[in-house]
mmCIF file of C-alpha atoms and ligand atoms in Angstrom:
data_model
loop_
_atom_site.group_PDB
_atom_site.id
_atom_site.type_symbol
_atom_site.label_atom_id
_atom_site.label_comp_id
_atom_site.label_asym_id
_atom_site.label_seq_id
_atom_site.Cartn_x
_atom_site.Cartn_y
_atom_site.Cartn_z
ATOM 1 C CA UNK A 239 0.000 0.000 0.000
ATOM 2 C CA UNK A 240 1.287 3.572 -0.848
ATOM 3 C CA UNK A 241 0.440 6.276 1.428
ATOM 4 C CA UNK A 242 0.049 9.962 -0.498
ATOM 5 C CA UNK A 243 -0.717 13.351 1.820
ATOM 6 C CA UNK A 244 -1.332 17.132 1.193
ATOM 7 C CA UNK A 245 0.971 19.351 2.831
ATOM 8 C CA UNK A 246 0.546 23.387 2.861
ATOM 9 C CA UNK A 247 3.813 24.004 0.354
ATOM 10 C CA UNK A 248 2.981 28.059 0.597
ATOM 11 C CA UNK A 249 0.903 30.484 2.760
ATOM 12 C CA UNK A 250 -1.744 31.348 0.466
ATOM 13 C CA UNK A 251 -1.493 35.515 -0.295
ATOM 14 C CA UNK A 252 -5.220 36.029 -1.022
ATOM 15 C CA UNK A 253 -7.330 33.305 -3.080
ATOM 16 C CA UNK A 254 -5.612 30.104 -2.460
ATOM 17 C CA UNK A 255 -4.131 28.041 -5.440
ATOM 18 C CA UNK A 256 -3.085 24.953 -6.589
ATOM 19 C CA UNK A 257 0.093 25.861 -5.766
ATOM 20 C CA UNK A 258 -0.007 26.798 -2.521
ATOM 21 C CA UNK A 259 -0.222 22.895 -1.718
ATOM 22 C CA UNK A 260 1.677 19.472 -2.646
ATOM 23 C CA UNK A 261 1.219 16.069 -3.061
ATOM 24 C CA UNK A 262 3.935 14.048 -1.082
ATOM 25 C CA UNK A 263 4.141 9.710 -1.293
ATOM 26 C CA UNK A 264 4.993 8.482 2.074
ATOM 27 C CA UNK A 265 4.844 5.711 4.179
ATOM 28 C CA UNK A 266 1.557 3.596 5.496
ATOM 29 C CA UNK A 267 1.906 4.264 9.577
ATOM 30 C CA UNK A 268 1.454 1.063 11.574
ATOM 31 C CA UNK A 269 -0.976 1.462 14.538
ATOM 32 C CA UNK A 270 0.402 1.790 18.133
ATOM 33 C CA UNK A 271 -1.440 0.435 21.211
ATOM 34 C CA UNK A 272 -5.203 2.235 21.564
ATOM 35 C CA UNK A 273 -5.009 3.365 17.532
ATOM 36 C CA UNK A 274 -6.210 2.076 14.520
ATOM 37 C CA UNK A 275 -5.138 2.295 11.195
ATOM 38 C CA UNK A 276 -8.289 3.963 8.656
ATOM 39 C CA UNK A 277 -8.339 4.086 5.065
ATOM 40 C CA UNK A 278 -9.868 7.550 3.992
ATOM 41 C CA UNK A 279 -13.605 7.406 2.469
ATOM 42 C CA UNK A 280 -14.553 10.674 2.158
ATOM 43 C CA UNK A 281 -12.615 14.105 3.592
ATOM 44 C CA UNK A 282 -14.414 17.251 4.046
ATOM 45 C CA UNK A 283 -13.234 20.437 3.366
ATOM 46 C CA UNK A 284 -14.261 23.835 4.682
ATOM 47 C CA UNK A 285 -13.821 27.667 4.572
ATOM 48 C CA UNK A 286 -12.314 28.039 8.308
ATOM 49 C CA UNK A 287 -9.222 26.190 7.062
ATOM 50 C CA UNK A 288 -8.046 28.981 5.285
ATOM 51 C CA UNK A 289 -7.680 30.575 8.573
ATOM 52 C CA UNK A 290 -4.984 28.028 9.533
ATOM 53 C CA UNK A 291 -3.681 28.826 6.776
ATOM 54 C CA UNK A 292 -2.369 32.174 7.520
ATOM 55 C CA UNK A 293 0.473 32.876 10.234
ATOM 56 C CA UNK A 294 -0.658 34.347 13.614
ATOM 57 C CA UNK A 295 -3.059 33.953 16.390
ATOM 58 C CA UNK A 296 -6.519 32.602 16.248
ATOM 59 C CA UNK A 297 -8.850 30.320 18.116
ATOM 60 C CA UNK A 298 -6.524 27.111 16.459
ATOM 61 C CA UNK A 299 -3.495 26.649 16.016
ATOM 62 C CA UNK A 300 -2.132 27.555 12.470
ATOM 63 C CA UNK A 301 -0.998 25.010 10.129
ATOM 64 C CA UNK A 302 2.915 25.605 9.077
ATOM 65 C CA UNK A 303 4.209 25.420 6.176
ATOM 66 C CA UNK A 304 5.618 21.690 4.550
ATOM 67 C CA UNK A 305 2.438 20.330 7.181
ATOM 68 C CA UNK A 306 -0.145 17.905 6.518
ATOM 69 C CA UNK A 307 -3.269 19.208 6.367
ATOM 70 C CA UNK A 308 -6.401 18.124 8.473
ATOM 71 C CA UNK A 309 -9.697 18.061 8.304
ATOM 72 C CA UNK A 310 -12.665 16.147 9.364
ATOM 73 C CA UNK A 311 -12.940 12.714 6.988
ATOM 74 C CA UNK A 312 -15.001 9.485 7.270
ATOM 75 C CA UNK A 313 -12.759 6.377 6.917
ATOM 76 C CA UNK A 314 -12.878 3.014 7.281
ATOM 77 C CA UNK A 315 -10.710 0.837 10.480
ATOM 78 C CA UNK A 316 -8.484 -1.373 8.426
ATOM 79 C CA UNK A 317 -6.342 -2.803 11.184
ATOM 80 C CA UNK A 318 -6.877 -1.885 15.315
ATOM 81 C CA UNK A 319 -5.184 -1.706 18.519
ATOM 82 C CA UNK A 320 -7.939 -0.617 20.756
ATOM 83 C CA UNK A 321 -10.946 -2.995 21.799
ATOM 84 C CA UNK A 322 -13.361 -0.141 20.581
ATOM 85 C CA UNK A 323 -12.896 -0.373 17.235
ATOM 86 C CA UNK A 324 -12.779 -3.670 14.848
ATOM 87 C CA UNK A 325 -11.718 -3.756 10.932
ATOM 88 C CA UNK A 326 -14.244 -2.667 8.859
ATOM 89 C CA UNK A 327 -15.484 0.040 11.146
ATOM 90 C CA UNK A 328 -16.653 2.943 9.725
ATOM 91 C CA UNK A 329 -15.611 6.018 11.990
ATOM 92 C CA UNK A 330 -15.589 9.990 11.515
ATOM 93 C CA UNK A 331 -12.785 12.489 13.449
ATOM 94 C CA UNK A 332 -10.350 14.759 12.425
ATOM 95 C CA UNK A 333 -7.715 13.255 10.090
ATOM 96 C CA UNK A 334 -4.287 14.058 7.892
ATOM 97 C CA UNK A 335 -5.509 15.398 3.878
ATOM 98 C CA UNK A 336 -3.994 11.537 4.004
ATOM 99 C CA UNK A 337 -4.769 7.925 1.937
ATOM 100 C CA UNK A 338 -4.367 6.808 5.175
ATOM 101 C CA UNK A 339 -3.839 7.651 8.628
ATOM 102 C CA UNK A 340 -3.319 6.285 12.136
ATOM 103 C CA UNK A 341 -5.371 7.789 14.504
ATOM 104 C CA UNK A 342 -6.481 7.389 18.619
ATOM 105 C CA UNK A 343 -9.171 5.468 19.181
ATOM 106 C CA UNK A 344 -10.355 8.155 21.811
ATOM 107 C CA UNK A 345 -10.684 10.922 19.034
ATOM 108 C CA UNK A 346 -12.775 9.214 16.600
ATOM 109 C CA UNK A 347 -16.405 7.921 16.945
ATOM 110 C CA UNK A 348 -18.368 5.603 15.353
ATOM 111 C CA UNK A 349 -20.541 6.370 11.849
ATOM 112 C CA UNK A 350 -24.032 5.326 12.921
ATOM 113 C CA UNK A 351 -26.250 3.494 9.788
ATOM 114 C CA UNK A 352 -28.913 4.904 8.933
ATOM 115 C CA UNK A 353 -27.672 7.058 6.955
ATOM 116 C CA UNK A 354 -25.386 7.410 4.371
ATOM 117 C CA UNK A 355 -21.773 7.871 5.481
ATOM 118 C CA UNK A 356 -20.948 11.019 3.856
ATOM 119 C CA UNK A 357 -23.885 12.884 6.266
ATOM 120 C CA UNK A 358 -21.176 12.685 8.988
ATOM 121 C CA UNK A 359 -19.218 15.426 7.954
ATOM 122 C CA UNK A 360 -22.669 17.427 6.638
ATOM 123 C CA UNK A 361 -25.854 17.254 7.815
ATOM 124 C CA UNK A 362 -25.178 15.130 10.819
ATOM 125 C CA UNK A 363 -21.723 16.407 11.578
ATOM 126 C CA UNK A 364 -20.121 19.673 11.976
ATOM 127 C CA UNK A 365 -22.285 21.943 9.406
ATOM 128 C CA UNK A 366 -25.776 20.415 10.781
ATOM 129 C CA UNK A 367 -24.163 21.402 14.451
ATOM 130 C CA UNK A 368 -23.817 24.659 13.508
ATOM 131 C CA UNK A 369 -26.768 25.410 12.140
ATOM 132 C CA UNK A 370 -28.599 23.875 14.453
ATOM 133 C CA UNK A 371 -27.215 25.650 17.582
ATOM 134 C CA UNK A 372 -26.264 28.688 16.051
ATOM 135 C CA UNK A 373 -29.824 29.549 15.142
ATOM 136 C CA UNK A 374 -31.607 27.964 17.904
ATOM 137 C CA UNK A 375 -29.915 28.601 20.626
ATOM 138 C CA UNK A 376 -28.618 32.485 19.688
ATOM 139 C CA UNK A 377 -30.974 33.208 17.189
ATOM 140 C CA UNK A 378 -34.072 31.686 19.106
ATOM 141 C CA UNK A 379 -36.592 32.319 15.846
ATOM 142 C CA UNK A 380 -40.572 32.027 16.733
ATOM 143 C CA UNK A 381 -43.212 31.656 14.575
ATOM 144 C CA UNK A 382 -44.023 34.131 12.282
ATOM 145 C CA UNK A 383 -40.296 35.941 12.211
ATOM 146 C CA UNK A 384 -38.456 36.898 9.155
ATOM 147 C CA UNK A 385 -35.088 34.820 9.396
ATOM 148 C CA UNK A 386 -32.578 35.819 6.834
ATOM 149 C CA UNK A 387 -29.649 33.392 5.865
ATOM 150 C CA UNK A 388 -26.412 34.200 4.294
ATOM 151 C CA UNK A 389 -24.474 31.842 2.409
ATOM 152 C CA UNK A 390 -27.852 30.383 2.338
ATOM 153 C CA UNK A 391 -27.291 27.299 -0.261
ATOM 154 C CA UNK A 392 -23.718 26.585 1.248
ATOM 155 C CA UNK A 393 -23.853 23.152 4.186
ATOM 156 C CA UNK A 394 -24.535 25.263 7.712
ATOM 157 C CA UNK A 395 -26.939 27.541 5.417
ATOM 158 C CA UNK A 396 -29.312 25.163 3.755
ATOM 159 C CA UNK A 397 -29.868 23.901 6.925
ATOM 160 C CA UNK A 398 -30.420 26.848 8.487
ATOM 161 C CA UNK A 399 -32.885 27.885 6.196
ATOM 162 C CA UNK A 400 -34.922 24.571 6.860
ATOM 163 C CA UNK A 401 -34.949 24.357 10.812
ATOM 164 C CA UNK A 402 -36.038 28.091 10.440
ATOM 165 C CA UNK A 403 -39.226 26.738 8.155
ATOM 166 C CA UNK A 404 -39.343 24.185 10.603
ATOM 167 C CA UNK A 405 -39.645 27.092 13.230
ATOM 168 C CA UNK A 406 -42.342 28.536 11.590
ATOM 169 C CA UNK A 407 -40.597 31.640 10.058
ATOM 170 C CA UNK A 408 -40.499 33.662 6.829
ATOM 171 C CA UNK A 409 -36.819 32.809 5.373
ATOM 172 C CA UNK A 410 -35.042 34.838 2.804
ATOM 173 C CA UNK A 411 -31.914 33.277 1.795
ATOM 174 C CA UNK A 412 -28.638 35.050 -0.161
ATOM 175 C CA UNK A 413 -26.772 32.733 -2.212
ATOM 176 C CA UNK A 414 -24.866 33.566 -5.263
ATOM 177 C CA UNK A 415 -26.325 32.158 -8.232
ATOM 178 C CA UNK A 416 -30.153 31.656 -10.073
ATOM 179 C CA UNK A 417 -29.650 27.765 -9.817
ATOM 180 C CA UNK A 418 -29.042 27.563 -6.083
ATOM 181 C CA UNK A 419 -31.939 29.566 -5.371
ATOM 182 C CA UNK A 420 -34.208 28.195 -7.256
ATOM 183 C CA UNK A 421 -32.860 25.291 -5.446
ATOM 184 C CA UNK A 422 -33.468 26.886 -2.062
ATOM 185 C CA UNK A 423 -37.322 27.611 -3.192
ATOM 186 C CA UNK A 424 -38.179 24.924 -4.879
ATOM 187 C CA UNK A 425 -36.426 21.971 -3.107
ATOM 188 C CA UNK A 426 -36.653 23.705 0.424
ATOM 189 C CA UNK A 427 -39.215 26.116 0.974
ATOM 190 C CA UNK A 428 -37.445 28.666 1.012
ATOM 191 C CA UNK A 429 -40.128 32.260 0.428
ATOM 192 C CA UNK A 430 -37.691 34.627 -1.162
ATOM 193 C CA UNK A 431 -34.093 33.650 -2.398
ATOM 194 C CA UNK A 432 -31.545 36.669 -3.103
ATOM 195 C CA UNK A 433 -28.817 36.288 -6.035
ATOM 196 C CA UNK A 434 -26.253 38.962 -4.384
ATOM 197 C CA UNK A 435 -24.213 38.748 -7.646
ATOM 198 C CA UNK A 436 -26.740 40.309 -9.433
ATOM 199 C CA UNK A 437 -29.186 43.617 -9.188
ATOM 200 C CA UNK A 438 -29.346 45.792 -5.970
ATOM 201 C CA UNK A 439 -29.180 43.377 -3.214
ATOM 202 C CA UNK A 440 -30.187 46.490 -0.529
ATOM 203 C CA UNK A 441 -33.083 47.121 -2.708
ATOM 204 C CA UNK A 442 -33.692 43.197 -2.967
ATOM 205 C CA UNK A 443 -33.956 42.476 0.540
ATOM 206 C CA UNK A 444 -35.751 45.303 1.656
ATOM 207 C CA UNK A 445 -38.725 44.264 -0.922
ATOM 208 C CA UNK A 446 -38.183 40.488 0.518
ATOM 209 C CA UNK A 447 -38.640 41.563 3.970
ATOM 210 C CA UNK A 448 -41.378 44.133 4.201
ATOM 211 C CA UNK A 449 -41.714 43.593 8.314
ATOM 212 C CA UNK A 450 -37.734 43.882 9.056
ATOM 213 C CA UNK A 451 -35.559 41.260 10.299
ATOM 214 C CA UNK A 452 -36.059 39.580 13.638
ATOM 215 C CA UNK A 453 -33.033 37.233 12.479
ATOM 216 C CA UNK A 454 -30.009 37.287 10.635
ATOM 217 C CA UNK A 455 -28.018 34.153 10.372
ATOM 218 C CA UNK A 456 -24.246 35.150 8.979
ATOM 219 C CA UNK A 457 -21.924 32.974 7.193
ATOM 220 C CA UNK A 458 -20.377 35.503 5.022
ATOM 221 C CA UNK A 459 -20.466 39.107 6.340
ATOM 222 C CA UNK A 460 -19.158 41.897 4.234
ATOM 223 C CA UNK A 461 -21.091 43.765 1.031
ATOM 224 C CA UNK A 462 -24.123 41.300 1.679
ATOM 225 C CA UNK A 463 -24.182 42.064 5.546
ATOM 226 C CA UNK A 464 -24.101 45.936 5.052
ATOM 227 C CA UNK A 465 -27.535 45.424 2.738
ATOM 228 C CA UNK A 466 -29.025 43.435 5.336
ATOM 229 C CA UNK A 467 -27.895 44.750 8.695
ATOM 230 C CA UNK A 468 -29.901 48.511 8.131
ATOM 231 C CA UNK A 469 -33.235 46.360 8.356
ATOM 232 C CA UNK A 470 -32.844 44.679 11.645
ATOM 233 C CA UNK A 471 -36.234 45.095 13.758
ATOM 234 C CA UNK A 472 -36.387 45.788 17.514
ATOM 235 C CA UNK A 473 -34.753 43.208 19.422
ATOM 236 C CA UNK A 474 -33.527 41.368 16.455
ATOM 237 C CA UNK A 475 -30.705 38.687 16.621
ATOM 238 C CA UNK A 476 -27.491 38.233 14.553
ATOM 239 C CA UNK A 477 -25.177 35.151 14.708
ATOM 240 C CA UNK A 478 -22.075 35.540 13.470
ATOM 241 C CA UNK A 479 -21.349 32.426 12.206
ATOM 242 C CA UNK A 480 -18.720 33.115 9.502
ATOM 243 C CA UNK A 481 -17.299 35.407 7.242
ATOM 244 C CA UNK A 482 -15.988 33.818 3.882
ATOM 245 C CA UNK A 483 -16.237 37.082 2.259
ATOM 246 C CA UNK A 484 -13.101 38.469 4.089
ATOM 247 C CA UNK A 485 -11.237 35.223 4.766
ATOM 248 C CA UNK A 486 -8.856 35.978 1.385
ATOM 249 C CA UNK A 487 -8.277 39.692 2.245
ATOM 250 C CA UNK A 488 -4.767 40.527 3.175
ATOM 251 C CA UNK A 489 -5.775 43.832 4.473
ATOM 252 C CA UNK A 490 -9.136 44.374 7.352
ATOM 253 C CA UNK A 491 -12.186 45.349 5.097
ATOM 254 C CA UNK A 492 -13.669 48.292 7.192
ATOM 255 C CA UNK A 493 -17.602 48.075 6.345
ATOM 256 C CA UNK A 494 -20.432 49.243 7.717
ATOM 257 C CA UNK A 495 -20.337 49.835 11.158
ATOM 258 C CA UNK A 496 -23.333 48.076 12.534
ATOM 259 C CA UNK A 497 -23.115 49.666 16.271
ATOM 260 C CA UNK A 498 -26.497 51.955 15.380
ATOM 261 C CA UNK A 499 -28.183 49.478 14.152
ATOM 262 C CA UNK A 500 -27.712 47.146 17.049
ATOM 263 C CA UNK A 501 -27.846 50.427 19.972
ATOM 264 C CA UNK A 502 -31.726 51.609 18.361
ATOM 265 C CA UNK A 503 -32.650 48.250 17.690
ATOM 266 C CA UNK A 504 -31.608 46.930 21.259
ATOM 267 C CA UNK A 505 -30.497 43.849 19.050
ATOM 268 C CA UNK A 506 -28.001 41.295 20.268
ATOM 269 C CA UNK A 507 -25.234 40.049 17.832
ATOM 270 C CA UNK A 508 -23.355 37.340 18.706
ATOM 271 C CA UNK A 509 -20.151 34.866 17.552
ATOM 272 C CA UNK A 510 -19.956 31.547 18.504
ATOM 273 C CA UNK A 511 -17.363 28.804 17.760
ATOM 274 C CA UNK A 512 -19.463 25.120 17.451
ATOM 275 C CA UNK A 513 -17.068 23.585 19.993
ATOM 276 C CA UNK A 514 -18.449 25.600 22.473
ATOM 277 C CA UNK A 515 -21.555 23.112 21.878
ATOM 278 C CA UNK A 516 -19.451 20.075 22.081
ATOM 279 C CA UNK A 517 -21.001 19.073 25.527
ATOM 280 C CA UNK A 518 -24.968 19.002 23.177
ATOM 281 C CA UNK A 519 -24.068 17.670 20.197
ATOM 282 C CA UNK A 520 -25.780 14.537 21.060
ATOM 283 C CA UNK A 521 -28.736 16.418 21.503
ATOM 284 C CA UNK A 522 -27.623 18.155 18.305
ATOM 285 C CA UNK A 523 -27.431 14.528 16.312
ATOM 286 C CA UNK A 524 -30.356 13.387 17.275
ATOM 287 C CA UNK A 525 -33.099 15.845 16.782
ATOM 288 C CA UNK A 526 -31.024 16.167 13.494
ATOM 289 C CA UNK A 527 -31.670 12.747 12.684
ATOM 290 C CA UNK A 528 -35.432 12.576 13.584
ATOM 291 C CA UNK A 529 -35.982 15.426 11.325
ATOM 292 C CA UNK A 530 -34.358 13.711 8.375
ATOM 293 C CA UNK A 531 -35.760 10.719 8.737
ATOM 294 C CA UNK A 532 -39.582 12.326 9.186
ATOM 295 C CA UNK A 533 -38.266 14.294 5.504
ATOM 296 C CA UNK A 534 -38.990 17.482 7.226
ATOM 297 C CA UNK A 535 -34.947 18.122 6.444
ATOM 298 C CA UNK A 536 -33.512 17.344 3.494
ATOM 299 C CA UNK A 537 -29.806 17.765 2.220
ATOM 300 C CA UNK A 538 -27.202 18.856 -0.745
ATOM 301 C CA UNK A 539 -23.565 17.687 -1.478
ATOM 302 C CA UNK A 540 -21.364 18.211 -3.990
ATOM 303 C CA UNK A 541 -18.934 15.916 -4.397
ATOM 304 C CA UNK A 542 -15.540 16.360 -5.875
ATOM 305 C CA UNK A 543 -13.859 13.065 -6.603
ATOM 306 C CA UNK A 544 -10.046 12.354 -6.378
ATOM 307 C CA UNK A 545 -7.995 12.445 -2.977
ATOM 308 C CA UNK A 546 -5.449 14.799 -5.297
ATOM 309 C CA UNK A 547 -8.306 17.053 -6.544
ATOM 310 C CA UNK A 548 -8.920 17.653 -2.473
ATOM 311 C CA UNK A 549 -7.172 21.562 -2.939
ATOM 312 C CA UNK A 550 -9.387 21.855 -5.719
ATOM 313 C CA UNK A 551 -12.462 21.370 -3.917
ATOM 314 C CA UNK A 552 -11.084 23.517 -1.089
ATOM 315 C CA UNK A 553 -10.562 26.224 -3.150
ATOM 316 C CA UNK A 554 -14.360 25.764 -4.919
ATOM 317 C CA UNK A 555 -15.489 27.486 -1.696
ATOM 318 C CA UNK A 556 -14.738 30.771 -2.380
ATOM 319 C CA UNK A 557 -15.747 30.764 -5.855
ATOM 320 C CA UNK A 558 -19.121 29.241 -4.813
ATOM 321 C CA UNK A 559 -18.687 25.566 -6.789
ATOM 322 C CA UNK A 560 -20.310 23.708 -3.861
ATOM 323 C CA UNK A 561 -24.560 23.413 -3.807
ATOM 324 C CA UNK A 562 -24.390 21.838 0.071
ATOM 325 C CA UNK A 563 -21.510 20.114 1.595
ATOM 326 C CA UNK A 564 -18.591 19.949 -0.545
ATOM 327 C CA UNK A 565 -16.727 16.779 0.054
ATOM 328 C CA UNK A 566 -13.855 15.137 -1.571
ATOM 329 C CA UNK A 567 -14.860 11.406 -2.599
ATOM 330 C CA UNK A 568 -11.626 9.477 -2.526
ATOM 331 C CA UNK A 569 -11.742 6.518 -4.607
HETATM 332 P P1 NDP B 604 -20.428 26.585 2.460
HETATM 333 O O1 NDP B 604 -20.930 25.241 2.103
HETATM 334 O O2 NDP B 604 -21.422 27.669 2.737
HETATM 335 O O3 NDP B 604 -19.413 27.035 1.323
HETATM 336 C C1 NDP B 604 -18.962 28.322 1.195
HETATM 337 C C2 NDP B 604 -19.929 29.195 0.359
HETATM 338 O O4 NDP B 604 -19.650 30.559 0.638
HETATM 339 C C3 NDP B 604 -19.740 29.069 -1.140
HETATM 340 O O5 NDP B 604 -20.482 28.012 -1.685
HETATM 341 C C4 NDP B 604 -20.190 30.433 -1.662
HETATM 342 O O6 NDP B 604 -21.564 30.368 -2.032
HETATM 343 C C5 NDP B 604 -20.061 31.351 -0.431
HETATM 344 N N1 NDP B 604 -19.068 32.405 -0.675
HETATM 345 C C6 NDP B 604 -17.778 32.241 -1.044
HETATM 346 N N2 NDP B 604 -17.176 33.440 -1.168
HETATM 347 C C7 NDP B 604 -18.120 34.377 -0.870
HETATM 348 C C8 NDP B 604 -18.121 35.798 -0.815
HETATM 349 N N3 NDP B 604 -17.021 36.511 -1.112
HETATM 350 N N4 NDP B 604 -19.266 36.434 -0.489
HETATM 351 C C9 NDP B 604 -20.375 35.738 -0.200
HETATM 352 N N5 NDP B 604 -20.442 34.390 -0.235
HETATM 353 C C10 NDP B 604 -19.327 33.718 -0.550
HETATM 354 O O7 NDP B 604 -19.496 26.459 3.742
HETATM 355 P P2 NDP B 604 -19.967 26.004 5.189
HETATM 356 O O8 NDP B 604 -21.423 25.780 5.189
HETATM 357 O O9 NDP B 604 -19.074 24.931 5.648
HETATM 358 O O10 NDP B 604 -19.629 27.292 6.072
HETATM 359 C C11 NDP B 604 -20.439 28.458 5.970
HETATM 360 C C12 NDP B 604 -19.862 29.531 6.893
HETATM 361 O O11 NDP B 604 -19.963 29.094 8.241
HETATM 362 C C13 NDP B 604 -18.390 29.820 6.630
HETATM 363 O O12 NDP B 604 -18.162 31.205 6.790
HETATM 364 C C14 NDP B 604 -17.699 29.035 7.723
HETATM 365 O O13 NDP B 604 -16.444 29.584 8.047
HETATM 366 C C15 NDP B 604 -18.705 29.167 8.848
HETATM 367 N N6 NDP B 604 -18.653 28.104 9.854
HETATM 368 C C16 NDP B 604 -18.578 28.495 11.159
HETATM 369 C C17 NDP B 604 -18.591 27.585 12.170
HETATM 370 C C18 NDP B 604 -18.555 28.067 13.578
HETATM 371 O O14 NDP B 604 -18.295 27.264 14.484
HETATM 372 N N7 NDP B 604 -18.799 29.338 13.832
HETATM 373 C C19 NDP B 604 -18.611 26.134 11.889
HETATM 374 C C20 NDP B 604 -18.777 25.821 10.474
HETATM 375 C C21 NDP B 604 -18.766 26.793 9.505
HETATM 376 P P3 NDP B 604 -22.240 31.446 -3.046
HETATM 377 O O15 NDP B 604 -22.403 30.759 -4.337
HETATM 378 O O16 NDP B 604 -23.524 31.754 -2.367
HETATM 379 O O17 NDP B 604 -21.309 32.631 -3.121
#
């Protein structure tokens, strides 16, 4: 067996490239005692890893340069150490951009069926998480409330957009192209979907939401968060979830400055990291679950196939290639 991993060959200086990562063969790692040795499935790739991509200090650690990079992955146990895992296991954690990768048994869990095994990192993994606790639990939407979504067709925003309609709520998603929101209407509900690459998008969301906002859900901040933030109603609620627009700027992009709008609104905006759920996320998993199997959620990937096309597919985020999850399929 050959072993192949990605390592971070450059810092990135704005929109990552192809370049900016390598493609190294290397050995197969034998297990120690309490790992297992797992064959990579699937490997997930998302926008906060161009974080650790830069130099500095943030909420985790950065990733240096000639280093392996990581990300959450479904694999399957091919040989074990530990009694909780046996060959043949399929398990989720966070592994080496690797073919294959030793791992402890205490940082990986087990892939429940049910489902297919990709859903781990989506739906019912981190993105689902997110979305789930981020709007629930900050947002708190009741019936009736306009919730407005950014990044709306993207994995934590889909999914926001449907627990909102579960929630009984007007949702207005912004996504960037006519296909993904006719997507978001059609396929999810969704009342009013926003392309903010084309038209006014001020003028678009102010005739989408003709009683204010009671909550805005954030993935991407900037030029689409200065259109929506001047609409907030009293007591409105904004989770900051992300901020893809800015992640490739070298230099701080001074905005809008949204202090008014929060001070005369007496609206609460808030950040959150999904870690800082980590003691729920059973709770998180299972209502999850229930709702997808009742069909009351449904889900989108987009998956990119090819362990050496995984930069590729990274990179797809921030040009907007991904309806859903992107994933890397690695077969
Ligand atoms: P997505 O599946 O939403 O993929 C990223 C999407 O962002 C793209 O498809 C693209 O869609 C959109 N996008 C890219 N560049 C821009 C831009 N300049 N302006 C506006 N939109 C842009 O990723 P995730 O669902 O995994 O993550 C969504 C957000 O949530 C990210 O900001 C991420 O960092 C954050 N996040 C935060 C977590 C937390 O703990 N706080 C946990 C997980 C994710 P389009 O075609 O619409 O432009």
């Amino acid at each position: 067996m050959q072993n192949k991993e990605i390592r971070l060959a450059s810092r990135p200086a704005g929109m990552p490239t192809l370049d900016n990562f390598n493609t190294v063969n290397t050995v197969v790692p034998q297990p120690k005692d309490g790992e297992v040795l797992v064959r990579a499935l699937y490997i997930s790739v998302d926008p906060y890893l161009r974080g650790r991509m830069r130099e500095g200090r943030s909420y985790i650690a950065p990733f240096e340069v000639g280093q392996v990079i990581e990300s959450g992955a479904v694999g399957e146990v091919l040989q074990s150490r530990s009694p909780e895992f046996q060959p043949g296991d399929i398990v989720t954690g966070m592994f080496g951009w690797r073919l294959y990768n030793t791992a402890n048994a205490s940082s990986l869990r087990k892939v429940p069926a049910g489902a297919p095994i990709s859903t781990a990192l989506g739906i019912l993994g981190m993105p689902g998480l997110t979305a789930y606790f981020g709007l629930l639990d900050i947002g708190q939407p009741k019936e009736g409330e306009t919730v407005v979504v950014s990044g709306a067709a993207g994995a934590v925003g889909m999914t926001v957009c449907q627990i909102a309609k579960i929630k009984g709520c007007r949702v207005v998603g912004v996504a960037g192209s006519d296909e993904k929101n006719l997507y978001l209407k059609e396929e999810l509900g969704v009342d009013v979907a926003i392309n903010y690459k084309e038209g006014d998008t001020r003028l678009a969301v102010k005739q989408a939401c003709p009683n204010g906002i009671d909550v805005y859900f954030d993935n991407v901040g900037g030029a689409v968060s200065d259109a929506i933030l001047p609409l907030l109603n009293q007591a409105a609620r904004i989770i900051i979830c992300g901020q893809i627009s800015i992640y490739n700027l070298d230099q701080p992009d001074i905005g809008l400055r949204p202090q008014t709008y929060l001070l005369v609104n007496s609206a609460l905006m808030k950040g959150f990291m999904i870690t800082g759920y980590a003691a729920r996320f059973s709770e998180g998993i299972r209502q999850m679950a229930q709702w997808l199997s009742e069909g009351k959620l449904k889900y989108a990937e987009t998956i990119v196939e090819g362990f050496e096309n995984t930069p590729r597919a990274f990179i797809g985020l921030f040009t907007g290639e991904n309806l859903g999850k992107q994933i890397v399929k690695v077969v």
